[in-house]
């Protein structure tokens, strides 16, 4: 049995999906809206996503 699932938003294959609060769709970590990531403390770190500040620092370097 395959361990990859398709994200309902972007249709990319992902090993894990998460239910989006906005509309109840199963999506990959990159398709979760920013406000939902900010509302749940520690969620961004658990999913391995970088913070917006870290992204800006990388672009500036």
PDB file of C-alpha atoms in Angstrom:
ATOM      1  CA  UNK A   1       0.000   0.000   0.000  1.00  0.00           C
ATOM      2  CA  UNK A   2       1.291   3.447  -0.910  1.00  0.00           C
ATOM      3  CA  UNK A   3       2.309   5.805   1.882  1.00  0.00           C
ATOM      4  CA  UNK A   4       1.919   8.939  -0.234  1.00  0.00           C
ATOM      5  CA  UNK A   5      -1.300  10.910  -0.256  1.00  0.00           C
ATOM      6  CA  UNK A   6      -2.385  13.770  -2.512  1.00  0.00           C
ATOM      7  CA  UNK A   7      -2.991  17.232  -1.097  1.00  0.00           C
ATOM      8  CA  UNK A   8      -6.505  18.441  -1.980  1.00  0.00           C
ATOM      9  CA  UNK A   9      -5.251  22.000  -2.559  1.00  0.00           C
ATOM     10  CA  UNK A  10      -2.052  21.648  -4.614  1.00  0.00           C
ATOM     11  CA  UNK A  11      -2.405  17.953  -5.653  1.00  0.00           C
ATOM     12  CA  UNK A  12       1.232  17.203  -4.741  1.00  0.00           C
ATOM     13  CA  UNK A  13       2.139  13.895  -3.120  1.00  0.00           C
ATOM     14  CA  UNK A  14       2.819  14.050   0.617  1.00  0.00           C
ATOM     15  CA  UNK A  15       3.523  11.472   3.307  1.00  0.00           C
ATOM     16  CA  UNK A  16       1.341  13.337   5.812  1.00  0.00           C
ATOM     17  CA  UNK A  17      -1.801  15.409   5.430  1.00  0.00           C
ATOM     18  CA  UNK A  18      -3.444  17.783   7.900  1.00  0.00           C
ATOM     19  CA  UNK A  19      -7.063  18.933   8.057  1.00  0.00           C
ATOM     20  CA  UNK A  20      -7.350  22.641   7.295  1.00  0.00           C
ATOM     21  CA  UNK A  21      -9.688  24.502   9.685  1.00  0.00           C
ATOM     22  CA  UNK A  22     -10.856  26.892   6.990  1.00  0.00           C
ATOM     23  CA  UNK A  23     -12.714  24.368   4.836  1.00  0.00           C
ATOM     24  CA  UNK A  24     -11.969  20.910   6.250  1.00  0.00           C
ATOM     25  CA  UNK A  25      -9.799  19.801   3.318  1.00  0.00           C
ATOM     26  CA  UNK A  26      -6.850  17.464   3.795  1.00  0.00           C
ATOM     27  CA  UNK A  27      -3.758  19.430   2.790  1.00  0.00           C
ATOM     28  CA  UNK A  28       0.036  19.198   2.977  1.00  0.00           C
ATOM     29  CA  UNK A  29       1.959  21.328   5.482  1.00  0.00           C
ATOM     30  CA  UNK A  30       2.740  24.009   2.880  1.00  0.00           C
ATOM     31  CA  UNK A  31      -0.963  24.610   2.115  1.00  0.00           C
ATOM     32  CA  UNK A  32      -1.979  25.414   5.698  1.00  0.00           C
ATOM     33  CA  UNK A  33      -2.829  29.154   5.912  1.00  0.00           C
ATOM     34  CA  UNK A  34      -0.453  31.442   7.816  1.00  0.00           C
ATOM     35  CA  UNK A  35      -3.071  32.433  10.395  1.00  0.00           C
ATOM     36  CA  UNK A  36      -3.756  28.781  11.287  1.00  0.00           C
ATOM     37  CA  UNK A  37      -0.027  28.153  11.750  1.00  0.00           C
ATOM     38  CA  UNK A  38       0.228  31.211  14.002  1.00  0.00           C
ATOM     39  CA  UNK A  39      -2.884  30.282  16.017  1.00  0.00           C
ATOM     40  CA  UNK A  40      -1.478  26.920  17.152  1.00  0.00           C
ATOM     41  CA  UNK A  41       1.709  27.470  19.127  1.00  0.00           C
ATOM     42  CA  UNK A  42       4.525  25.137  18.061  1.00  0.00           C
ATOM     43  CA  UNK A  43       2.735  23.789  14.981  1.00  0.00           C
ATOM     44  CA  UNK A  44       5.158  25.417  12.538  1.00  0.00           C
ATOM     45  CA  UNK A  45       8.143  23.811  14.297  1.00  0.00           C
ATOM     46  CA  UNK A  46       6.492  20.364  14.450  1.00  0.00           C
ATOM     47  CA  UNK A  47       5.823  20.487  10.717  1.00  0.00           C
ATOM     48  CA  UNK A  48       9.392  21.582   9.975  1.00  0.00           C
ATOM     49  CA  UNK A  49       8.375  24.885   8.407  1.00  0.00           C
ATOM     50  CA  UNK A  50      10.507  28.005   8.749  1.00  0.00           C
ATOM     51  CA  UNK A  51       9.233  31.219  10.265  1.00  0.00           C
ATOM     52  CA  UNK A  52       8.688  34.266   8.023  1.00  0.00           C
ATOM     53  CA  UNK A  53      11.544  36.074   9.818  1.00  0.00           C
ATOM     54  CA  UNK A  54      13.966  33.238   9.044  1.00  0.00           C
ATOM     55  CA  UNK A  55      12.948  33.350   5.387  1.00  0.00           C
ATOM     56  CA  UNK A  56      13.600  37.100   5.240  1.00  0.00           C
ATOM     57  CA  UNK A  57      17.042  36.684   6.840  1.00  0.00           C
ATOM     58  CA  UNK A  58      17.978  34.062   4.256  1.00  0.00           C
ATOM     59  CA  UNK A  59      16.915  36.330   1.397  1.00  0.00           C
ATOM     60  CA  UNK A  60      18.917  39.241   2.843  1.00  0.00           C
ATOM     61  CA  UNK A  61      22.104  37.167   3.176  1.00  0.00           C
TER      62      UNK A  61
END
